mmCIF file of C-alpha atoms in Angstrom:
data_model
loop_
_atom_site.group_PDB
_atom_site.id
_atom_site.type_symbol
_atom_site.label_atom_id
_atom_site.label_comp_id
_atom_site.label_asym_id
_atom_site.label_seq_id
_atom_site.Cartn_x
_atom_site.Cartn_y
_atom_site.Cartn_z
ATOM 1 C CA MET A 24 -18.303 -1.868 -25.759
ATOM 2 C CA GLN A 25 -17.425 -3.586 -22.482
ATOM 3 C CA GLN A 26 -17.856 -7.350 -22.471
ATOM 4 C CA ALA A 27 -20.296 -9.034 -20.121
ATOM 5 C CA ALA A 28 -18.676 -10.334 -16.947
ATOM 6 C CA GLU A 29 -19.318 -13.975 -17.834
ATOM 7 C CA ASP A 30 -17.357 -13.521 -21.072
ATOM 8 C CA ARG A 31 -14.238 -12.202 -19.342
ATOM 9 C CA THR A 32 -11.219 -14.175 -18.178
ATOM 10 C CA ILE A 33 -9.370 -12.534 -15.337
ATOM 11 C CA PHE A 34 -6.277 -13.667 -13.444
ATOM 12 C CA LEU A 35 -5.265 -12.663 -9.938
ATOM 13 C CA ILE A 36 -1.576 -13.547 -9.741
ATOM 14 C CA ASP A 37 -0.020 -13.723 -6.285
ATOM 15 C CA ALA A 38 3.728 -14.011 -5.645
ATOM 16 C CA GLN A 39 4.234 -16.605 -2.921
ATOM 17 C CA SER A 40 5.869 -15.281 0.281
ATOM 18 C CA PHE A 41 7.103 -12.422 -1.877
ATOM 19 C CA TYR A 42 9.673 -10.675 0.336
ATOM 20 C CA ALA A 43 11.110 -13.956 1.632
ATOM 21 C CA SER A 44 11.173 -15.485 -1.860
ATOM 22 C CA VAL A 45 13.119 -12.528 -3.252
ATOM 23 C CA GLU A 46 15.694 -12.840 -0.452
ATOM 24 C CA LYS A 47 16.089 -16.613 -0.842
ATOM 25 C CA THR A 48 16.510 -16.279 -4.588
ATOM 26 C CA GLY A 49 19.411 -13.872 -4.054
ATOM 27 C CA ARG A 50 21.061 -16.151 -1.475
ATOM 28 C CA PRO A 51 21.185 -19.760 -2.710
ATOM 29 C CA GLU A 52 22.760 -20.905 0.567
ATOM 30 C CA LEU A 53 19.374 -20.317 2.226
ATOM 31 C CA ALA A 54 17.584 -22.906 0.065
ATOM 32 C CA GLY A 55 15.724 -25.233 2.401
ATOM 33 C CA CYS A 56 16.204 -22.899 5.387
ATOM 34 C CA PRO A 57 13.345 -21.236 7.279
ATOM 35 C CA VAL A 58 13.529 -17.538 6.413
ATOM 36 C CA ALA A 59 11.507 -14.588 7.675
ATOM 37 C CA ILE A 60 11.648 -10.878 6.907
ATOM 38 C CA GLY A 61 11.935 -8.442 9.816
ATOM 39 C CA ASP A 62 14.521 -6.485 11.770
ATOM 40 C CA PRO A 63 16.850 -9.060 13.381
ATOM 41 C CA GLU A 64 18.058 -6.439 15.875
ATOM 42 C CA ARG A 65 14.529 -5.891 17.239
ATOM 43 C CA PRO A 66 13.225 -9.124 18.821
ATOM 44 C CA SER A 67 9.943 -7.378 19.644
ATOM 45 C CA GLY A 68 9.448 -6.337 15.997
ATOM 46 C CA ILE A 69 7.048 -8.175 13.731
ATOM 47 C CA ILE A 70 7.506 -10.687 10.943
ATOM 48 C CA LEU A 71 6.648 -9.049 7.597
ATOM 49 C CA ALA A 72 6.827 -12.286 5.584
ATOM 50 C CA ALA A 73 7.844 -15.906 6.069
ATOM 51 C CA CYS A 74 8.854 -18.505 3.508
ATOM 52 C CA PRO A 75 6.911 -21.791 3.191
ATOM 53 C CA VAL A 76 9.620 -23.670 5.138
ATOM 54 C CA ALA A 77 9.229 -21.270 8.073
ATOM 55 C CA LYS A 78 5.438 -21.425 7.881
ATOM 56 C CA LYS A 79 5.541 -25.218 8.178
ATOM 57 C CA LYS A 80 7.407 -24.730 11.448
ATOM 58 C CA GLY A 81 4.641 -22.501 12.781
ATOM 59 C CA VAL A 82 6.014 -19.048 11.919
ATOM 60 C CA THR A 83 3.252 -16.639 10.933
ATOM 61 C CA THR A 84 3.163 -13.171 9.414
ATOM 62 C CA ALA A 85 2.679 -10.292 11.895
ATOM 63 C CA GLU A 86 3.835 -12.232 14.963
ATOM 64 C CA ARG A 87 6.771 -11.041 17.084
ATOM 65 C CA ILE A 88 10.237 -12.119 16.029
ATOM 66 C CA ASN A 89 11.017 -13.529 19.485
ATOM 67 C CA GLN A 90 7.804 -15.584 19.354
ATOM 68 C CA ALA A 91 8.755 -16.919 15.917
ATOM 69 C CA ARG A 92 12.245 -17.861 17.138
ATOM 70 C CA SER A 93 10.784 -19.730 20.097
ATOM 71 C CA LYS A 94 8.907 -21.935 17.623
ATOM 72 C CA CYS A 95 11.777 -22.152 15.145
ATOM 73 C CA PRO A 96 15.229 -21.531 16.742
ATOM 74 C CA GLU A 97 16.990 -21.951 13.390
ATOM 75 C CA LEU A 98 14.903 -19.181 11.787
ATOM 76 C CA VAL A 99 16.964 -16.801 9.628
ATOM 77 C CA VAL A 100 15.622 -13.260 10.005
ATOM 78 C CA ILE A 101 16.588 -10.836 7.219
ATOM 79 C CA ARG A 102 16.120 -7.094 7.315
ATOM 80 C CA PRO A 103 13.655 -5.953 4.597
ATOM 81 C CA ARG A 104 14.906 -4.261 1.431
ATOM 82 C CA MET A 105 11.814 -2.443 0.191
ATOM 83 C CA HIS A 106 13.517 -0.858 -2.800
ATOM 84 C CA ARG A 107 14.488 -4.315 -4.070
ATOM 85 C CA TYR A 108 10.961 -5.661 -3.613
ATOM 86 C CA ILE A 109 9.509 -2.728 -5.543
ATOM 87 C CA GLN A 110 11.986 -3.387 -8.373
ATOM 88 C CA VAL A 111 10.958 -7.050 -8.604
ATOM 89 C CA SER A 112 7.262 -6.110 -8.453
ATOM 90 C CA LEU A 113 7.749 -3.755 -11.402
ATOM 91 C CA LEU A 114 9.587 -6.539 -13.242
ATOM 92 C CA LEU A 115 6.558 -8.787 -12.721
ATOM 93 C CA THR A 116 4.314 -6.078 -14.138
ATOM 94 C CA GLY A 117 6.554 -5.888 -17.207
ATOM 95 C CA ILE A 118 6.266 -9.654 -17.718
ATOM 96 C CA PHE A 119 2.482 -9.552 -17.385
ATOM 97 C CA GLU A 120 2.302 -6.741 -19.933
ATOM 98 C CA CYS A 121 3.912 -9.078 -22.491
ATOM 99 C CA TYR A 122 0.648 -11.037 -22.428
ATOM 100 C CA THR A 123 -1.975 -8.296 -21.998
ATOM 101 C CA ASP A 124 -2.116 -4.534 -21.693
ATOM 102 C CA GLN A 125 -4.855 -4.905 -19.058
ATOM 103 C CA VAL A 126 -2.716 -5.192 -15.893
ATOM 104 C CA GLU A 127 -3.822 -3.667 -12.588
ATOM 105 C CA PRO A 128 -1.508 -3.840 -9.546
ATOM 106 C CA TYR A 129 -3.527 -4.762 -6.454
ATOM 107 C CA SER A 130 -0.603 -4.796 -4.015
ATOM 108 C CA ILE A 131 3.170 -5.168 -4.215
ATOM 109 C CA ASP A 132 2.781 -8.948 -4.656
ATOM 110 C CA GLU A 133 -0.642 -9.267 -6.342
ATOM 111 C CA GLN A 134 -1.834 -8.087 -9.739
ATOM 112 C CA PHE A 135 -5.022 -8.492 -11.785
ATOM 113 C CA LEU A 136 -4.774 -9.351 -15.492
ATOM 114 C CA ASP A 137 -7.665 -9.317 -17.954
ATOM 115 C CA VAL A 138 -6.505 -11.893 -20.528
ATOM 116 C CA THR A 139 -9.804 -12.113 -22.419
ATOM 117 C CA GLY A 140 -8.292 -10.747 -25.610
ATOM 118 C CA SER A 141 -5.088 -12.771 -25.268
ATOM 119 C CA LEU A 142 -6.446 -16.311 -25.191
ATOM 120 C CA ALA A 143 -6.705 -16.574 -28.984
ATOM 121 C CA LEU A 144 -2.927 -16.025 -29.153
ATOM 122 C CA PHE A 145 -1.779 -17.938 -26.089
ATOM 123 C CA GLY A 146 -4.277 -20.791 -25.731
ATOM 124 C CA SER A 147 -6.499 -21.744 -22.812
ATOM 125 C CA ALA A 148 -6.494 -19.783 -19.572
ATOM 126 C CA GLU A 149 -4.778 -22.639 -17.735
ATOM 127 C CA SER A 150 -2.013 -23.032 -20.327
ATOM 128 C CA LEU A 151 -1.426 -19.272 -20.350
ATOM 129 C CA ALA A 152 -1.278 -19.227 -16.554
ATOM 130 C CA ARG A 153 1.314 -22.033 -16.554
ATOM 131 C CA GLU A 154 3.415 -20.183 -19.125
ATOM 132 C CA ILE A 155 3.373 -17.034 -16.973
ATOM 133 C CA GLN A 156 4.249 -19.046 -13.851
ATOM 134 C CA THR A 157 7.235 -20.603 -15.591
ATOM 135 C CA ARG A 158 8.480 -17.319 -17.029
ATOM 136 C CA ILE A 159 8.279 -15.573 -13.653
ATOM 137 C CA LEU A 160 10.060 -18.442 -11.924
ATOM 138 C CA LEU A 161 12.899 -18.420 -14.490
ATOM 139 C CA SER A 162 13.155 -14.614 -14.465
ATOM 140 C CA THR A 163 12.923 -13.938 -10.732
ATOM 141 C CA GLY A 164 13.022 -17.223 -8.842
ATOM 142 C CA VAL A 165 9.605 -16.414 -7.364
ATOM 143 C CA TRP A 166 6.752 -18.929 -7.553
ATOM 144 C CA CYS A 167 3.332 -17.455 -8.337
ATOM 145 C CA ARG A 168 -0.188 -18.726 -7.783
ATOM 146 C CA VAL A 169 -2.950 -17.874 -10.268
ATOM 147 C CA GLY A 170 -6.653 -17.618 -9.572
ATOM 148 C CA ILE A 171 -8.852 -17.608 -12.672
ATOM 149 C CA GLY A 172 -12.394 -16.285 -12.891
ATOM 150 C CA PRO A 173 -14.847 -14.214 -14.930
ATOM 151 C CA THR A 174 -14.695 -11.384 -12.347
ATOM 152 C CA LYS A 175 -12.011 -9.815 -10.202
ATOM 153 C CA ILE A 176 -13.675 -11.000 -6.999
ATOM 154 C CA LEU A 177 -13.867 -14.616 -8.165
ATOM 155 C CA ALA A 178 -10.254 -14.513 -9.383
ATOM 156 C CA LYS A 179 -9.183 -13.161 -5.982
ATOM 157 C CA MET A 180 -11.133 -15.763 -4.006
ATOM 158 C CA ALA A 181 -9.864 -18.487 -6.345
ATOM 159 C CA THR A 182 -6.303 -17.491 -5.497
ATOM 160 C CA ASP A 183 -6.750 -17.063 -1.748
ATOM 161 C CA ASN A 184 -8.883 -20.119 -1.064
ATOM 162 C CA PHE A 185 -7.748 -22.651 -3.645
ATOM 163 C CA ALA A 186 -4.702 -21.805 -5.800
ATOM 164 C CA LYS A 187 -2.553 -21.159 -2.713
ATOM 165 C CA ARG A 188 -3.378 -24.666 -1.467
ATOM 166 C CA ASN A 189 -3.034 -26.355 -4.850
ATOM 167 C CA PRO A 190 0.415 -27.855 -5.692
ATOM 168 C CA GLU A 191 0.023 -26.519 -9.238
ATOM 169 C CA GLY A 192 -0.792 -23.061 -7.927
ATOM 170 C CA LEU A 193 -3.807 -22.796 -10.260
ATOM 171 C CA PHE A 194 -7.561 -22.758 -9.761
ATOM 172 C CA ARG A 195 -10.548 -21.633 -11.813
ATOM 173 C CA LEU A 196 -13.664 -20.411 -10.017
ATOM 174 C CA ASP A 197 -16.715 -19.640 -12.123
ATOM 175 C CA ALA A 198 -20.410 -20.387 -12.482
ATOM 176 C CA ALA A 199 -19.696 -24.051 -13.179
ATOM 177 C CA ASN A 200 -18.170 -24.772 -9.758
ATOM 178 C CA LEU A 201 -19.179 -21.787 -7.623
ATOM 179 C CA GLU A 202 -21.815 -23.642 -5.614
ATOM 180 C CA GLU A 203 -19.669 -26.748 -5.213
ATOM 181 C CA ALA A 204 -16.327 -25.103 -4.382
ATOM 182 C CA LEU A 205 -16.974 -21.689 -2.824
ATOM 183 C CA TRP A 206 -20.321 -21.892 -1.067
ATOM 184 C CA PRO A 207 -19.366 -24.628 1.462
ATOM 185 C CA LEU A 208 -16.495 -22.467 2.805
ATOM 186 C CA PRO A 209 -16.793 -20.658 6.177
ATOM 187 C CA VAL A 210 -18.016 -17.102 5.723
ATOM 188 C CA HIS A 211 -14.691 -15.548 6.801
ATOM 189 C CA HIS A 212 -13.164 -16.950 3.603
ATOM 190 C CA MET A 213 -15.289 -14.525 1.586
ATOM 191 C CA PHE A 214 -13.410 -11.515 0.230
ATOM 192 C CA MET A 215 -13.316 -8.498 2.585
ATOM 193 C CA THR A 216 -15.025 -10.354 5.433
ATOM 194 C CA ALA A 217 -13.028 -9.575 8.559
ATOM 195 C CA SER A 218 -13.607 -10.756 12.123
ATOM 196 C CA ARG A 219 -16.224 -8.141 13.021
ATOM 197 C CA MET A 220 -18.400 -8.909 9.984
ATOM 198 C CA THR A 221 -17.917 -12.630 10.561
ATOM 199 C CA ARG A 222 -19.360 -12.253 14.067
ATOM 200 C CA HIS A 223 -22.420 -10.492 12.620
ATOM 201 C CA PHE A 224 -22.994 -13.320 10.136
ATOM 202 C CA MET A 225 -22.535 -15.993 12.813
ATOM 203 C CA ARG A 226 -25.131 -14.306 15.037
ATOM 204 C CA MET A 227 -27.456 -14.213 12.016
ATOM 205 C CA GLY A 228 -27.072 -17.977 11.568
ATOM 206 C CA LEU A 229 -25.084 -17.623 8.326
ATOM 207 C CA PRO A 230 -21.817 -19.490 8.974
ATOM 208 C CA LEU A 231 -21.136 -20.422 5.331
ATOM 209 C CA ILE A 232 -20.717 -18.338 2.175
ATOM 210 C CA GLY A 233 -23.520 -20.327 0.572
ATOM 211 C CA ASP A 234 -25.883 -19.379 3.396
ATOM 212 C CA ILE A 235 -25.688 -15.791 2.157
ATOM 213 C CA ALA A 236 -25.652 -16.633 -1.551
ATOM 214 C CA ARG A 237 -28.820 -18.740 -1.381
ATOM 215 C CA LEU A 238 -30.871 -15.970 0.215
ATOM 216 C CA GLU A 239 -32.905 -13.548 -1.827
ATOM 217 C CA LEU A 240 -31.327 -10.093 -1.683
ATOM 218 C CA ALA A 241 -34.411 -8.519 -0.078
ATOM 219 C CA ASP A 242 -34.432 -11.187 2.632
ATOM 220 C CA PHE A 243 -30.696 -10.736 3.300
ATOM 221 C CA LYS A 244 -31.121 -6.967 3.562
ATOM 222 C CA ARG A 245 -33.946 -7.407 6.038
ATOM 223 C CA ARG A 246 -31.915 -9.775 8.210
ATOM 224 C CA LEU A 247 -28.826 -7.564 8.130
ATOM 225 C CA ARG A 248 -30.910 -4.539 9.117
ATOM 226 C CA SER A 249 -32.064 -6.448 12.195
ATOM 227 C CA GLU A 250 -28.443 -7.195 13.069
ATOM 228 C CA MET A 251 -26.698 -3.943 12.147
ATOM 229 C CA GLY A 252 -29.349 -1.286 11.739
ATOM 230 C CA LYS A 253 -31.190 0.270 8.814
ATOM 231 C CA GLN A 254 -28.055 1.869 7.335
ATOM 232 C CA SER A 255 -26.684 -1.560 6.306
ATOM 233 C CA ASP A 256 -28.336 -1.942 2.878
ATOM 234 C CA ILE A 257 -25.178 -1.054 0.932
ATOM 235 C CA GLN A 258 -23.161 -3.614 2.906
ATOM 236 C CA ALA A 259 -25.875 -6.215 2.368
ATOM 237 C CA GLU A 260 -25.794 -5.728 -1.398
ATOM 238 C CA TYR A 261 -21.993 -5.876 -1.456
ATOM 239 C CA TYR A 262 -21.715 -9.145 0.526
ATOM 240 C CA TRP A 263 -24.618 -10.766 -1.303
ATOM 241 C CA GLN A 264 -22.999 -9.981 -4.672
ATOM 242 C CA THR A 265 -19.595 -11.153 -3.425
ATOM 243 C CA ALA A 266 -21.018 -14.490 -2.277
ATOM 244 C CA ARG A 267 -22.431 -14.962 -5.776
ATOM 245 C CA GLY A 268 -19.245 -13.773 -7.499
ATOM 246 C CA ILE A 269 -20.931 -10.701 -9.000
ATOM 247 C CA ASP A 270 -18.424 -7.932 -9.747
ATOM 248 C CA PRO A 271 -18.789 -5.655 -12.802
ATOM 249 C CA SER A 272 -15.600 -3.687 -12.072
ATOM 250 C CA PRO A 273 -13.056 -3.834 -14.912
ATOM 251 C CA VAL A 274 -9.321 -4.364 -14.685
ATOM 252 C CA VAL A 275 -7.949 -0.817 -14.763
ATOM 253 C CA PRO A 276 -4.449 -0.620 -16.273
ATOM 254 C CA SER A 277 -3.676 2.753 -14.698
ATOM 255 C CA ILE A 278 -4.331 3.355 -11.024
ATOM 256 C CA ARG A 279 -2.806 6.833 -10.998
ATOM 257 C CA LYS A 280 -5.261 9.675 -10.512
ATOM 258 C CA PRO A 281 -4.615 13.408 -10.815
ATOM 259 C CA LEU A 282 -2.784 14.696 -7.787
ATOM 260 C CA LYS A 283 -4.868 16.735 -5.371
ATOM 261 C CA GLY A 284 -2.138 17.199 -2.800
ATOM 262 C CA ILE A 285 1.403 16.212 -1.901
ATOM 263 C CA SER A 286 2.132 15.327 1.699
ATOM 264 C CA HIS A 287 4.674 13.824 4.051
ATOM 265 C CA GLY A 288 4.199 12.747 7.643
ATOM 266 C CA LYS A 289 6.303 11.293 10.418
ATOM 267 C CA ALA A 290 5.446 9.436 13.627
ATOM 268 C CA LEU A 291 7.628 10.555 16.533
ATOM 269 C CA ARG A 292 8.413 9.475 20.071
ATOM 270 C CA ALA A 293 6.817 12.056 22.310
ATOM 271 C CA SER A 294 9.612 11.755 24.875
ATOM 272 C CA LEU A 295 12.076 13.142 22.307
ATOM 273 C CA TYR A 296 9.984 15.973 20.847
ATOM 274 C CA LYS A 297 8.958 18.257 23.685
ATOM 275 C CA ASN A 298 10.775 21.423 22.601
ATOM 276 C CA ARG A 299 9.755 23.631 19.692
ATOM 277 C CA GLU A 300 13.317 23.711 18.326
ATOM 278 C CA ASP A 301 13.452 19.892 18.043
ATOM 279 C CA ILE A 302 10.001 19.671 16.483
ATOM 280 C CA GLU A 303 10.821 22.337 13.920
ATOM 281 C CA VAL A 304 13.858 20.357 12.750
ATOM 282 C CA VAL A 305 11.497 17.568 11.632
ATOM 283 C CA LEU A 306 9.012 20.050 10.165
ATOM 284 C CA LEU A 307 11.736 21.517 7.957
ATOM 285 C CA GLU A 308 12.771 18.031 6.826
ATOM 286 C CA LEU A 309 9.179 17.293 5.842
ATOM 287 C CA VAL A 310 8.997 20.581 3.920
ATOM 288 C CA VAL A 311 12.133 19.641 1.979
ATOM 289 C CA GLU A 312 10.609 16.313 0.918
ATOM 290 C CA VAL A 313 7.184 17.760 0.065
ATOM 291 C CA CYS A 314 8.725 20.452 -2.139
ATOM 292 C CA ARG A 315 11.042 17.961 -3.806
ATOM 293 C CA ARG A 316 8.144 15.658 -4.643
ATOM 294 C CA ALA A 317 6.123 18.585 -5.971
ATOM 295 C CA ARG A 318 8.948 19.524 -8.338
ATOM 296 C CA GLN A 319 9.293 15.892 -9.427
ATOM 297 C CA HIS A 320 5.631 15.987 -10.458
ATOM 298 C CA GLY A 321 5.991 19.404 -12.084
ATOM 299 C CA GLN A 322 3.587 20.940 -9.580
ATOM 300 C CA MET A 323 3.420 23.828 -7.154
ATOM 301 C CA GLY A 324 0.765 24.588 -4.566
ATOM 302 C CA ARG A 325 -0.995 27.611 -3.232
ATOM 303 C CA VAL A 326 -2.384 26.093 -0.021
ATOM 304 C CA ILE A 327 -0.178 24.811 2.805
ATOM 305 C CA ALA A 328 -1.509 22.498 5.539
ATOM 306 C CA VAL A 329 0.203 21.490 8.775
ATOM 307 C CA GLY A 330 -1.010 18.819 11.184
ATOM 308 C CA ALA A 331 0.225 17.585 14.561
ATOM 309 C CA VAL A 332 -0.806 15.082 17.232
ATOM 310 C CA GLU A 333 0.390 15.901 20.743
ATOM 311 C CA THR A 334 0.210 14.255 24.172
ATOM 312 C CA ASP A 335 1.973 14.144 27.519
ATOM 313 C CA GLY A 336 0.444 10.814 28.500
ATOM 314 C CA GLU A 337 -2.460 12.398 30.365
ATOM 315 C CA ARG A 338 -3.606 15.229 28.141
ATOM 316 C CA SER A 339 -3.817 14.953 24.376
ATOM 317 C CA GLY A 340 -4.675 17.211 21.500
ATOM 318 C CA GLY A 341 -3.756 18.123 17.993
ATOM 319 C CA PHE A 342 -4.599 20.296 15.060
ATOM 320 C CA GLN A 343 -4.654 20.521 11.287
ATOM 321 C CA ARG A 344 -4.641 24.015 9.861
ATOM 322 C CA GLN A 345 -4.016 25.499 6.445
ATOM 323 C CA MET A 346 -3.289 28.851 4.872
ATOM 324 C CA THR A 347 -3.323 30.271 1.352
ATOM 325 C CA LEU A 348 -0.055 31.652 0.037
ATOM 326 C CA PRO A 349 0.255 34.851 -2.012
ATOM 327 C CA GLN A 350 1.259 32.740 -5.027
ATOM 328 C CA PRO A 351 1.796 29.026 -5.783
ATOM 329 C CA THR A 352 5.198 27.636 -4.848
ATOM 330 C CA SER A 353 7.330 24.544 -4.424
ATOM 331 C CA LEU A 354 10.349 26.502 -3.186
ATOM 332 C CA THR A 355 11.566 25.174 0.153
ATOM 333 C CA HIS A 356 12.171 28.499 1.900
ATOM 334 C CA GLU A 357 8.751 29.916 0.954
ATOM 335 C CA THR A 358 6.951 26.770 2.051
ATOM 336 C CA ALA A 359 8.960 26.512 5.273
ATOM 337 C CA GLU A 360 8.098 30.063 6.282
ATOM 338 C CA ALA A 361 4.369 29.302 6.043
ATOM 339 C CA VAL A 362 4.680 25.908 7.765
ATOM 340 C CA LEU A 363 6.586 27.273 10.742
ATOM 341 C CA ALA A 364 4.147 30.169 11.108
ATOM 342 C CA LEU A 365 1.182 27.773 11.168
ATOM 343 C CA PHE A 366 2.826 25.448 13.665
ATOM 344 C CA ARG A 367 3.862 28.221 16.054
ATOM 345 C CA ARG A 368 0.370 29.673 15.943
ATOM 346 C CA HIS A 369 -1.521 26.460 16.705
ATOM 347 C CA TRP A 370 0.793 24.151 18.683
ATOM 348 C CA GLY A 371 -0.600 23.564 22.175
ATOM 349 C CA GLY A 372 2.804 23.026 23.789
ATOM 350 C CA LEU A 373 2.495 19.264 24.487
ATOM 351 C CA PRO A 374 5.056 16.714 23.229
ATOM 352 C CA VAL A 375 4.401 15.804 19.599
ATOM 353 C CA THR A 376 3.857 12.223 18.400
ATOM 354 C CA ARG A 377 3.075 12.925 14.739
ATOM 355 C CA LEU A 378 3.667 15.692 12.216
ATOM 356 C CA MET A 379 2.295 16.200 8.706
ATOM 357 C CA VAL A 380 2.918 18.772 5.982
ATOM 358 C CA MET A 381 0.792 19.019 2.820
ATOM 359 C CA LEU A 382 0.889 21.167 -0.310
ATOM 360 C CA MET A 383 -2.533 21.561 -1.987
ATOM 361 C CA ASP A 384 -4.386 23.530 -4.669
ATOM 362 C CA LEU A 385 -1.796 22.344 -7.167
ATOM 363 C CA SER A 386 -1.001 23.849 -10.552
ATOM 364 C CA PRO A 387 1.709 23.155 -13.173
ATOM 365 C CA ASP A 388 5.045 24.787 -12.426
ATOM 366 C CA ASP A 389 5.874 25.524 -16.078
ATOM 367 C CA THR A 390 4.726 29.128 -15.602
ATOM 368 C CA ASP A 391 5.514 31.379 -12.682
ATOM 369 C CA GLN A 392 4.613 34.855 -11.535
ATOM 370 C CA LEU A 393 7.658 37.136 -11.605
ATOM 371 C CA THR A 394 8.345 39.370 -8.603
ATOM 372 C CA LEU A 395 10.420 42.495 -8.084
ATOM 373 C CA PHE A 396 12.096 41.233 -4.939
ATOM 374 C CA ALA A 397 13.415 37.735 -5.736
ATOM 375 C CA ASP A 398 14.837 35.894 -8.721
ATOM 376 C CA ARG A 399 12.542 32.896 -8.393
ATOM 377 C CA THR A 400 13.767 31.415 -11.685
ATOM 378 C CA ARG A 401 17.295 31.226 -10.275
ATOM 379 C CA LEU A 402 16.008 29.753 -7.014
ATOM 380 C CA TYR A 403 14.100 27.041 -8.884
ATOM 381 C CA ARG A 404 17.222 26.199 -10.912
ATOM 382 C CA LEU A 405 19.164 25.818 -7.669
ATOM 383 C CA GLU A 406 16.540 23.575 -6.069
ATOM 384 C CA ARG A 407 16.281 21.390 -9.170
ATOM 385 C CA THR A 408 20.065 21.016 -9.197
ATOM 386 C CA LEU A 409 19.870 19.753 -5.620
ATOM 387 C CA ASP A 410 17.066 17.393 -6.680
ATOM 388 C CA THR A 411 19.272 15.970 -9.432
ATOM 389 C CA ILE A 412 22.082 15.279 -6.978
ATOM 390 C CA LYS A 413 19.679 13.521 -4.579
ATOM 391 C CA ASP A 414 18.141 11.487 -7.395
ATOM 392 C CA GLN A 415 21.590 10.220 -8.373
ATOM 393 C CA TYR A 416 23.236 9.768 -4.979
ATOM 394 C CA GLY A 417 20.326 9.376 -2.573
ATOM 395 C CA SER A 418 18.224 11.650 -0.393
ATOM 396 C CA ALA A 419 20.961 11.875 2.237
ATOM 397 C CA ALA A 420 23.537 13.198 -0.241
ATOM 398 C CA ILE A 421 22.573 16.771 0.695
ATOM 399 C CA VAL A 422 20.719 17.547 3.923
ATOM 400 C CA ARG A 423 20.207 20.612 6.058
ATOM 401 C CA ALA A 424 22.775 21.106 8.826
ATOM 402 C CA SER A 425 19.978 20.887 11.406
ATOM 403 C CA SER A 426 19.322 17.286 10.317
ATOM 404 C CA PHE A 427 22.605 16.294 11.990
ATOM 405 C CA LEU A 428 21.114 17.228 15.369
ATOM 406 C CA ASP A 429 19.793 14.396 17.543
ATOM 407 C CA SER A 430 16.233 15.458 16.657
ATOM 408 C CA GLY A 431 16.809 15.080 12.899
ATOM 409 C CA VAL A 432 15.266 12.101 11.083
ATOM 410 C CA ALA A 433 16.142 12.869 7.450
ATOM 411 C CA LYS A 434 19.167 10.553 7.312
ATOM 412 C CA GLU A 435 17.152 7.687 8.809
ATOM 413 C CA ARG A 436 14.238 8.312 6.420
ATOM 414 C CA ALA A 437 16.616 8.300 3.438
ATOM 415 C CA GLU A 438 17.396 4.648 4.180
ATOM 416 C CA GLN A 439 13.734 3.645 4.292
ATOM 417 C CA ILE A 440 10.706 3.161 2.069
ATOM 418 C CA GLY A 441 7.313 3.135 3.764
ATOM 419 C CA GLY A 442 8.971 2.945 7.178
ATOM 420 C CA HIS A 443 11.075 -0.097 6.207
ATOM 421 C CA TYR A 444 14.710 -0.230 5.184
ATOM 422 C CA ARG A 445 15.465 -0.205 1.484
#
């Protein structure tokens, strides 16, 4: 039986300036230097992360690199290595799982831990948090902050509003200090309260978190309806509960859900993708990656979807269309034939700024329908052999000849994760 929220002890552990901390740990000569993560060859690019030294000099996340350098001329800008950051994030998860099996990644640098059942073995929540901080620092060189609370929302707000500003990097937020610590804060410090919602609350005369928490729910709903309309009751209940720290959601160790589809997309510069031949080079590259991922998951799909966004600067359009195949597949040539047919049928002829390919209606690929006209078993063996080579030597180890054309993006994509360099 699930424990009551007030009986739980939950951590939200945040790795400080994660990308920058990982880079500084690997380069001791940068100790004490202001460091930011971004593309040093693109002054108009944005800062993805900045170390505490850089932040003290005014550098902020998401600002332009040239703006950051104007504030801090000695700033060291390092190109991101996403693969390395993912590795360290997984290492952190492994460390957390030494203390509890209830670990839920929230982002690459934040994870929830339900340590309720671990305190009898490891002591108080604060002593356990300090032990985890020390172990992470010794193992990775990264300093972590820990928010402690009886719910995930309180643990998160404890981290963001207090632990990050506390030299110890620890703070507990619960019923004992909720009114004293959290309620006097400006309303934009409440979890999931962005600028638009903040403006609504300010117009309602609710500038502080406590102004919401002290209202009766019915009264708050009535006032929010006057501000936002009668469809706002769900939002009212959410923000009222958040202000009071109410959150029954458990820490979920596994965030993976059954696959419903496998897709790949690519944003393009319209000036470079005006001709069908150039666009189809990218489409084929997306097909290769979709089919490879499907085989990695042991899946094949019967429905193919293709999407495109197109514009010439004055006119714009786009489409997303799908078709059902005669039988499920994750073979590249079968999928490509359907994708190209869909694109040629529905493309409006304008330059393309985005493409997407998706494989849906998935089923396990451990059984296959035999045909009289193709040895599909042999074709799957060939494709899986190519997959093995790419897994070992990288996605660019084997590419289609068309990817060496100026319109090809496969080699560039092979060096990136999530649009950033590995």
